[in-house]
PDB file of C-alpha atoms in Angstrom:
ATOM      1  CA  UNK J   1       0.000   0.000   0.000  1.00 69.00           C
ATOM      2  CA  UNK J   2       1.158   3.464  -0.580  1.00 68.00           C
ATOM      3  CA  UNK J   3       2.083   5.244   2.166  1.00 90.00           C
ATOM      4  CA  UNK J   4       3.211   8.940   2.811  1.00 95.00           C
ATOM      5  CA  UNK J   5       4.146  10.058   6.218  1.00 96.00           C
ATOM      6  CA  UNK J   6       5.370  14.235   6.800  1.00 97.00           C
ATOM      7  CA  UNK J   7       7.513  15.373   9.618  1.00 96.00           C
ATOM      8  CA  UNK J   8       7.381  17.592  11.713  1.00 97.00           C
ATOM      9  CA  UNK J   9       3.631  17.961  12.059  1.00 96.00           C
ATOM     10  CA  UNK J  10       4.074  21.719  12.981  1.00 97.00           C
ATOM     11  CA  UNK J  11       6.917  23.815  13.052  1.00 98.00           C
ATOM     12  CA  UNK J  12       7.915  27.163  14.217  1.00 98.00           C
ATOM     13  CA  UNK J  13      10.525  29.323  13.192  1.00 97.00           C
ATOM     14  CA  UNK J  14      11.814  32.743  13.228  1.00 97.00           C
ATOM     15  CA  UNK J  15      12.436  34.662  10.347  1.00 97.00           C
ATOM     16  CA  UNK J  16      15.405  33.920   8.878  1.00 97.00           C
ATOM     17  CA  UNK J  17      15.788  30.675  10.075  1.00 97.00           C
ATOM     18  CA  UNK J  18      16.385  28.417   7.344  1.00 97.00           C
ATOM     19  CA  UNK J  19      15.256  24.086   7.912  1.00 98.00           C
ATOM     20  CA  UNK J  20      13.889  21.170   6.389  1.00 98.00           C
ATOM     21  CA  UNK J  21      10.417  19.116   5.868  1.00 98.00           C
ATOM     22  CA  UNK J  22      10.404  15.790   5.335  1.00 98.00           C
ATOM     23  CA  UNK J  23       8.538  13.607   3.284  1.00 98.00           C
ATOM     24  CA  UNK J  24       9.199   9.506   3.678  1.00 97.00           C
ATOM     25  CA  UNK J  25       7.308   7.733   1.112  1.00 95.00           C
ATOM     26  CA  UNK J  26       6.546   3.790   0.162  1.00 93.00           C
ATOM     27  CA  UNK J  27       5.072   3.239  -3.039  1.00 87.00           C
ATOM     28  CA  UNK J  28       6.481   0.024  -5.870  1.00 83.00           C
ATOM     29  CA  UNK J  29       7.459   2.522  -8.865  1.00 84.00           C
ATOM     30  CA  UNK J  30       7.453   6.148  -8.302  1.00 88.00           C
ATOM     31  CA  UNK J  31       5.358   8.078 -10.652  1.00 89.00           C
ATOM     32  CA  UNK J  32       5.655  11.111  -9.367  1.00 92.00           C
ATOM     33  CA  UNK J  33       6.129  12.821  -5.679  1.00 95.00           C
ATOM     34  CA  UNK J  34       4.174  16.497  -5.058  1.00 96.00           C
ATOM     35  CA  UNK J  35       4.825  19.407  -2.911  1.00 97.00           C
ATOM     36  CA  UNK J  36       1.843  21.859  -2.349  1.00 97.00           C
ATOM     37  CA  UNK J  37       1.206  24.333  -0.576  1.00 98.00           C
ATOM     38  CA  UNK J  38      -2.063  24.952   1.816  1.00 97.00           C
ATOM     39  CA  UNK J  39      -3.291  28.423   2.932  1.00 97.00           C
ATOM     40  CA  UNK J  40      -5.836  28.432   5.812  1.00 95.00           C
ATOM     41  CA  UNK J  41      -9.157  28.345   4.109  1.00 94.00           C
ATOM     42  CA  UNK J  42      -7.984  27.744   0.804  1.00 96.00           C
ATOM     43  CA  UNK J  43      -7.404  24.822  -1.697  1.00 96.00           C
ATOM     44  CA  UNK J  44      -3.532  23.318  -2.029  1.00 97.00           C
ATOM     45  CA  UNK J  45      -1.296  25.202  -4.340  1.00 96.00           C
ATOM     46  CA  UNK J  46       0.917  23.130  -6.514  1.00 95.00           C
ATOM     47  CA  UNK J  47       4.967  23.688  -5.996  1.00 96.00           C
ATOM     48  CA  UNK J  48       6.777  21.183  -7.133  1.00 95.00           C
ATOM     49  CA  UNK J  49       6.817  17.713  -9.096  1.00 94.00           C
ATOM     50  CA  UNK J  50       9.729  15.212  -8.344  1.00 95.00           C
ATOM     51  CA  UNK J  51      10.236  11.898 -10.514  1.00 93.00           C
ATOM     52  CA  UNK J  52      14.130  10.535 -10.196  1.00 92.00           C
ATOM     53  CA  UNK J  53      15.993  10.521  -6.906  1.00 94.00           C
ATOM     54  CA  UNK J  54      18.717  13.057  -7.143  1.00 96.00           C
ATOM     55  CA  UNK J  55      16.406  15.588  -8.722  1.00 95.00           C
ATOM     56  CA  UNK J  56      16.081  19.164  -7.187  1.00 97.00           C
ATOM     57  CA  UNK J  57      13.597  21.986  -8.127  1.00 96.00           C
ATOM     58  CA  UNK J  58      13.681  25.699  -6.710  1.00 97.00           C
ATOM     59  CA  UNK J  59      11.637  28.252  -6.050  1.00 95.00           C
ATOM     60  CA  UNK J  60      12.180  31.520  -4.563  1.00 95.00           C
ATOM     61  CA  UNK J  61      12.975  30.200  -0.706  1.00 97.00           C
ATOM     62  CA  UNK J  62      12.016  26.508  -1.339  1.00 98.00           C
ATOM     63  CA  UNK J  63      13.602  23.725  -2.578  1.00 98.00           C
ATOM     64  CA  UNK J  64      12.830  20.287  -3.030  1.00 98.00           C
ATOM     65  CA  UNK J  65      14.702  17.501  -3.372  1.00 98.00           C
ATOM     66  CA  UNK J  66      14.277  13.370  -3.786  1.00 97.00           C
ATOM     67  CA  UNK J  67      15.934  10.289  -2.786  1.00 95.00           C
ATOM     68  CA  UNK J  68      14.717   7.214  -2.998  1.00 92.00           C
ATOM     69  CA  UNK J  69      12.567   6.590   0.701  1.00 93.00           C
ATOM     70  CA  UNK J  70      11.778  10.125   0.969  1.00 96.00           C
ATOM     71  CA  UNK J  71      11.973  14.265  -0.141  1.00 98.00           C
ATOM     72  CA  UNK J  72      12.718  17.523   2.070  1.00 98.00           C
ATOM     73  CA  UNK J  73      11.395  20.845   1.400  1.00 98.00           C
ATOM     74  CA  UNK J  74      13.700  22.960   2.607  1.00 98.00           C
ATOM     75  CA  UNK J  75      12.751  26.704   3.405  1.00 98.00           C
ATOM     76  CA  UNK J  76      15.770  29.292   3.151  1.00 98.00           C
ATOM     77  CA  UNK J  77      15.346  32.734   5.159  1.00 97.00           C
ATOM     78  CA  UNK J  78      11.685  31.935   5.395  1.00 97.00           C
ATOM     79  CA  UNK J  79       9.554  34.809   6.170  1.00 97.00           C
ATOM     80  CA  UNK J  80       6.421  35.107   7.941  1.00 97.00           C
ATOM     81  CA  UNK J  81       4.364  34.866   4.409  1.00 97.00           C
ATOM     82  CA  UNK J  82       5.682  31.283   3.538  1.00 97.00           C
ATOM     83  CA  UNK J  83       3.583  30.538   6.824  1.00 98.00           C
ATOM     84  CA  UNK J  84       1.136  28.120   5.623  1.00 98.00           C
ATOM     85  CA  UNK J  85       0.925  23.925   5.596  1.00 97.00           C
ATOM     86  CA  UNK J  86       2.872  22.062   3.152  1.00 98.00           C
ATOM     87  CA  UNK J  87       1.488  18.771   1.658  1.00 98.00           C
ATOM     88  CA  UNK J  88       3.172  15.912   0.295  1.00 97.00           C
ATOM     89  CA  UNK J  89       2.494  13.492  -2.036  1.00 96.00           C
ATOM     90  CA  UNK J  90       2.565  10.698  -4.192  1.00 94.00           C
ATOM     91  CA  UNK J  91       0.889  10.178  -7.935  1.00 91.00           C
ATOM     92  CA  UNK J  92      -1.156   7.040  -7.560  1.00 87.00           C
ATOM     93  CA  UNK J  93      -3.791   5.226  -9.734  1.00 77.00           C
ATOM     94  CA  UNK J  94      -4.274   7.854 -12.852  1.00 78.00           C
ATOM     95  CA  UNK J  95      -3.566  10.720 -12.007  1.00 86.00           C
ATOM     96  CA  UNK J  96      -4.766  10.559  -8.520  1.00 89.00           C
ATOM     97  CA  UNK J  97      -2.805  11.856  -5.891  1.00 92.00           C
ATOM     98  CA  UNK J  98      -1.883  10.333  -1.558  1.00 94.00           C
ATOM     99  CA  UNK J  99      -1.558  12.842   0.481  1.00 96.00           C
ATOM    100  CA  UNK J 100       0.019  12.847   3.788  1.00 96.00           C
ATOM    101  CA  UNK J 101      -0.882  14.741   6.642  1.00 96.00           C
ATOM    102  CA  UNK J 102       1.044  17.920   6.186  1.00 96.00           C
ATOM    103  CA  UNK J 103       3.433  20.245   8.228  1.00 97.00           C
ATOM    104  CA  UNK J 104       2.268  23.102   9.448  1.00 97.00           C
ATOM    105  CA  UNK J 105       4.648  25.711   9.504  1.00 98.00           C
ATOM    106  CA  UNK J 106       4.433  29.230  11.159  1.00 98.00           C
ATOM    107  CA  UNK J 107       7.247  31.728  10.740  1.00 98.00           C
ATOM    108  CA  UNK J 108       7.732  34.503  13.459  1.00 97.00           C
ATOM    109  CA  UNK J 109       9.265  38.236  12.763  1.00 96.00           C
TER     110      UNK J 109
ATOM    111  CA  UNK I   1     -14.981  32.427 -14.257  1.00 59.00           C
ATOM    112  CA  UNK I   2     -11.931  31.077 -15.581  1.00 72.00           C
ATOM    113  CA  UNK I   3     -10.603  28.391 -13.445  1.00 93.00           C
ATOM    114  CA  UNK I   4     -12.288  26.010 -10.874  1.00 96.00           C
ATOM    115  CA  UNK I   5     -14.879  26.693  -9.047  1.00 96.00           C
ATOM    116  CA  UNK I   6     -16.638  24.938  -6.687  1.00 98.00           C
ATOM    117  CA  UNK I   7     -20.532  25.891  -5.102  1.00 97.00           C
ATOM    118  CA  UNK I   8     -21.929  26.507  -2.318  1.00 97.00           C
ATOM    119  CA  UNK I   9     -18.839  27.391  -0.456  1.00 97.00           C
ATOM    120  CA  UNK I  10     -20.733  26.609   2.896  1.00 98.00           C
ATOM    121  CA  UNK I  11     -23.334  23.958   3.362  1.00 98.00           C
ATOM    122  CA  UNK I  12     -25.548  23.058   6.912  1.00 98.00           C
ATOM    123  CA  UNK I  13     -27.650  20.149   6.291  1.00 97.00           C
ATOM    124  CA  UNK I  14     -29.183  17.187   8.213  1.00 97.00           C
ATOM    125  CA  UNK I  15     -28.604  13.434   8.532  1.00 98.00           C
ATOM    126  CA  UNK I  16     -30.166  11.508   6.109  1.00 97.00           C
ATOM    127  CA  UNK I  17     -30.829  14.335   3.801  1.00 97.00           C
ATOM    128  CA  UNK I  18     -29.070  14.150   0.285  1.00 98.00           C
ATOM    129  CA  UNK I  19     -26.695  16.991  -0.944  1.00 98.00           C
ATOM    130  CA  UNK I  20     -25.005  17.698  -3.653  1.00 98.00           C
ATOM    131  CA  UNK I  21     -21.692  19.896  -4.312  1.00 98.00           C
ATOM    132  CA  UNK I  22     -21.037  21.124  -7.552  1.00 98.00           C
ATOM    133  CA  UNK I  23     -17.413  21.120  -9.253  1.00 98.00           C
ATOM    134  CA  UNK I  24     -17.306  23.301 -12.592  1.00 97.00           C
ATOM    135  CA  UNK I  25     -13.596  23.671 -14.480  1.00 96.00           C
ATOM    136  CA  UNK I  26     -13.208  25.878 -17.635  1.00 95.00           C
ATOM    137  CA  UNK I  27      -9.962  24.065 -18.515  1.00 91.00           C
ATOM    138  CA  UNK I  28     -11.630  21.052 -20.501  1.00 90.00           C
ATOM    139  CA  UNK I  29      -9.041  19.092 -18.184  1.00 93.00           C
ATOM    140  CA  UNK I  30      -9.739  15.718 -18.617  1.00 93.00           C
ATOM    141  CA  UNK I  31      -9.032  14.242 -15.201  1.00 94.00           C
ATOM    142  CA  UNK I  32     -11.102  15.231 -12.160  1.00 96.00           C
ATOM    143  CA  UNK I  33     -11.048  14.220  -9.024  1.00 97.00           C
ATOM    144  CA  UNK I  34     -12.922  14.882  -5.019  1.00 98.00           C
ATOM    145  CA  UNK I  35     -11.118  14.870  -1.923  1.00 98.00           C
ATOM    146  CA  UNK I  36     -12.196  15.303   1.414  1.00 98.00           C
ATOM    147  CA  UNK I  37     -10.102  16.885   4.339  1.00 97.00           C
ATOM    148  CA  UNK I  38     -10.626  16.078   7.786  1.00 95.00           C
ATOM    149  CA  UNK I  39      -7.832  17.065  10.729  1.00 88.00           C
ATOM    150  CA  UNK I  40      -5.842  14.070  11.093  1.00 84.00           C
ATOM    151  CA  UNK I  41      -6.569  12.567   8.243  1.00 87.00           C
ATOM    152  CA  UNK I  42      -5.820  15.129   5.564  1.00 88.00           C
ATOM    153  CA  UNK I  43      -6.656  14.834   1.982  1.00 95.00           C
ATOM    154  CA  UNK I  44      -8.347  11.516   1.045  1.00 96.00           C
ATOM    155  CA  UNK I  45      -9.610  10.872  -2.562  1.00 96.00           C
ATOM    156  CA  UNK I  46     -12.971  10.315  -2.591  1.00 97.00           C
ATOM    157  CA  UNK I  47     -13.234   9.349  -6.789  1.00 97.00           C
ATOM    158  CA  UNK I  48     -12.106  10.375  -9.847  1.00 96.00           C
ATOM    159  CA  UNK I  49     -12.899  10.682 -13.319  1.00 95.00           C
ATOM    160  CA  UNK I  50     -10.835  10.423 -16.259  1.00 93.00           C
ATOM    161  CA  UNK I  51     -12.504  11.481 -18.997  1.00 93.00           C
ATOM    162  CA  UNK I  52     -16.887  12.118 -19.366  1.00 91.00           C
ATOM    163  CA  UNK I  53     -18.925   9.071 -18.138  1.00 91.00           C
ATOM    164  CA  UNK I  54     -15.677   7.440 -16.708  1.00 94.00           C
ATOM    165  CA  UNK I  55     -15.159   7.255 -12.964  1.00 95.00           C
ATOM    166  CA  UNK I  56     -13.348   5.536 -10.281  1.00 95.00           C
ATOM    167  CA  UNK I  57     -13.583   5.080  -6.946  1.00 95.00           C
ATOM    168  CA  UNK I  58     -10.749   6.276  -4.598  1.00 94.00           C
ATOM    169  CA  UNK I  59      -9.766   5.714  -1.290  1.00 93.00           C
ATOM    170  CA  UNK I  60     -13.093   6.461   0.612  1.00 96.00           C
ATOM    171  CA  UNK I  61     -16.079   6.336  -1.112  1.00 97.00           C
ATOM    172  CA  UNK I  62     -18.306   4.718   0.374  1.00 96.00           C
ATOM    173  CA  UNK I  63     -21.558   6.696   0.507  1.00 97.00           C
ATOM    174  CA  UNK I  64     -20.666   9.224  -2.381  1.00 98.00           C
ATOM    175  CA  UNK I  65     -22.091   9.097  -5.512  1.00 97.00           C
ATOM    176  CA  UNK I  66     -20.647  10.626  -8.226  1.00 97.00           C
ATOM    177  CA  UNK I  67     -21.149  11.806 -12.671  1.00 95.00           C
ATOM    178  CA  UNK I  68     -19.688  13.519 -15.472  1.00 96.00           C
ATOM    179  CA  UNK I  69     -21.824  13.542 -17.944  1.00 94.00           C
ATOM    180  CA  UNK I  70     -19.974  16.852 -19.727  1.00 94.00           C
ATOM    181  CA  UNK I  71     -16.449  17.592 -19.115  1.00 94.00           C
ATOM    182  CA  UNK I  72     -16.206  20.571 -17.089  1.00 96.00           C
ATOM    183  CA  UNK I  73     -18.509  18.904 -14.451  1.00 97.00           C
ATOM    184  CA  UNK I  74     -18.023  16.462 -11.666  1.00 98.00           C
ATOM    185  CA  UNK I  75     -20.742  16.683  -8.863  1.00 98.00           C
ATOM    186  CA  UNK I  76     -20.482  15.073  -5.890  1.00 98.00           C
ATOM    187  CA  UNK I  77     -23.625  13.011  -4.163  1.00 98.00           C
ATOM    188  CA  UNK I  78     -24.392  12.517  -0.633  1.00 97.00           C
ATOM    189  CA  UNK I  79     -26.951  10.463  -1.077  1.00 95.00           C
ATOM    190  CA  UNK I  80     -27.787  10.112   2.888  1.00 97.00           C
ATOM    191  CA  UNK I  81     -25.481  12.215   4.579  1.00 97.00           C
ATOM    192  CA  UNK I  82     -24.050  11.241   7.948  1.00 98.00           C
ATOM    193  CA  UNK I  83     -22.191  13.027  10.451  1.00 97.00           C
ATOM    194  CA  UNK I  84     -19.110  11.349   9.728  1.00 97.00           C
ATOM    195  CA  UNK I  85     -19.470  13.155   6.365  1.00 98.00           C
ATOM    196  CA  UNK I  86     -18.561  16.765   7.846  1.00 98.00           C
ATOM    197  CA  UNK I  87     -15.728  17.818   6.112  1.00 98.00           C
ATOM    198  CA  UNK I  88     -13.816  20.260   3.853  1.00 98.00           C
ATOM    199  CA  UNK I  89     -14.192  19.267   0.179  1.00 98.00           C
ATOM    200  CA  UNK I  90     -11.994  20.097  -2.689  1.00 98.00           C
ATOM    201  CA  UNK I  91     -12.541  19.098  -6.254  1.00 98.00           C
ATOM    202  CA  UNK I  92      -9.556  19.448  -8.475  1.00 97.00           C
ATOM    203  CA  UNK I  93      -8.865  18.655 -12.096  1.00 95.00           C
ATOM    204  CA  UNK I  94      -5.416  18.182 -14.226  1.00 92.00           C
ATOM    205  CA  UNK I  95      -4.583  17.242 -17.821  1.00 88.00           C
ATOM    206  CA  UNK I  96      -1.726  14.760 -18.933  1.00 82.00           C
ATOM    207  CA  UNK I  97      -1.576  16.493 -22.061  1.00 80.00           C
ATOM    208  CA  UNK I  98      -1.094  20.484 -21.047  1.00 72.00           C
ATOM    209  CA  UNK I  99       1.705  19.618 -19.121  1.00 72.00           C
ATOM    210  CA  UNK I 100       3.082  16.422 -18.916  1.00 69.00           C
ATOM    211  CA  UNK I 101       5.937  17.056 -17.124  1.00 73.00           C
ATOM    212  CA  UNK I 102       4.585  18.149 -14.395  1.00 74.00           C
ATOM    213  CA  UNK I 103       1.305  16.740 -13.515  1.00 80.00           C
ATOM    214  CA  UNK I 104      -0.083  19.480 -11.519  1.00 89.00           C
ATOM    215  CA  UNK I 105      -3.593  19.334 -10.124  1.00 92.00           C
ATOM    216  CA  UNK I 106      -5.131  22.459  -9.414  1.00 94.00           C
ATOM    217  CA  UNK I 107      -7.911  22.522  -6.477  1.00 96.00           C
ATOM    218  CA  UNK I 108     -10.731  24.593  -6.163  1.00 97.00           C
ATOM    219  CA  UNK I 109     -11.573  26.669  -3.227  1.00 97.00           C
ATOM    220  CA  UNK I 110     -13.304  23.597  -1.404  1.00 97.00           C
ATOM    221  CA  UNK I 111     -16.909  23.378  -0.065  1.00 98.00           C
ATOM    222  CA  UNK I 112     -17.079  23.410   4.368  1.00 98.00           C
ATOM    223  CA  UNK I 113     -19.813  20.494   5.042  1.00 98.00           C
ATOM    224  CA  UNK I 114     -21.613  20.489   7.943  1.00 98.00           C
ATOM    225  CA  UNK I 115     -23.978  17.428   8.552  1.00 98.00           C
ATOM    226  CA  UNK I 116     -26.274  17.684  12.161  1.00 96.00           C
TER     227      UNK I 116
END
């Protein structure tokens, strides 16, 4: 069964103060692995699609990166406005998507 | 509205009343799909649909119904809605073919469910 597990479930940092998400995955055949972003009261917002281990993809403060058990999200100089919940997941039957549970991350001045 | 909407935002209804929630995308994406959201759980896939008159069930669907007969339409059915149904729902769609590197799905602004 595919599984996705996140870690930390919430996290708090100051501004400035640059760590890591994790994602650990189990799926037979990787078809794709997801970062999103979650605003409260609002639908995810895609980030990021990984496919090979080794692969990296930036954006602004975030980058993602893939091995083969699991991906980090790492947030550089975050700033209170990258506050928000960040979702992992896996591509499964389709096109469909496994989410897990998400880290919620707030980011003090 | 370009994009993906979803209606009503907000719903309040009873148990064992039936409700629907509408998902409308102006895309023509061919894939759709419903998730629900529930602290602790997060997002579970409900169904999906790959193309009109195609659908599949996901990881929890028992007591949903869903239909595409057109495209840009998925609806969701609660055909006797239980507590145990309150939840936030987002609908989201993707195609393989607009960007196939990526795979994005984009969600909709979700629909808060509230079954008394």
């Amino acid at each position: 069964e595919d599984q996705v597990t996140q870690s930390p479930e919430a996290l708090r940092l100051q501004e400035g103060e640059s760590s890591s998400l994790n994602c650990s995955y189990t799926v037979s055949g990787l078809r794709g692995l997801f970062w999103y972003r979650q605003d409260p009261g609002k639908g995810p917002e895609f980030l990021f699609t990984l496919y090979s281990a080794g692969e990296e993809k930036e954006k602004e403060r975030l980058k993602a990166t893939l091995t083969k058990k699991e991906s980090f999200l790492h947030i550089t100089a975050p700033k209170p406005e990258d506050s928000a919940t960040y979702l992992c997941a896996v591509r499964i039957s389709g096109y469909a998507l496994n989410f897990g549970k998400g880290t919620s991350l707030l980011v003090t001045p | 509205d370009a994009g993906i909407t979803q209606s009503p935002r907000y719903k309040i209804t009873e148990t064992g009343r039936q409700v629907t929630l509408m998902c409308h995308q102006t895309w023509s994406h061919s894939y759709m799909f419903w998730y629900r959201q529930d602290l602790g759980h997060g997002l579970r896939l409900i169904y999906y649909s790959a193309a009109a008159d195609i659908t599949d069930k996901g990881e929890v669907p028992d007591g949903y119904v869903v239909s595409r007969s057109k495209t840009e339409n998925f609806p969701l059915t609660l055909e006797s809605a239980t507590r145990s149904q309150t939840s936030v729902y987002f609908c989201a769609s993707t195609s393989p073919l607009t960007s196939p590197e990526i795979n994005e799905q984009f969600f909709g602004p979700g629909t808060r469910l509230t079954v008394l």
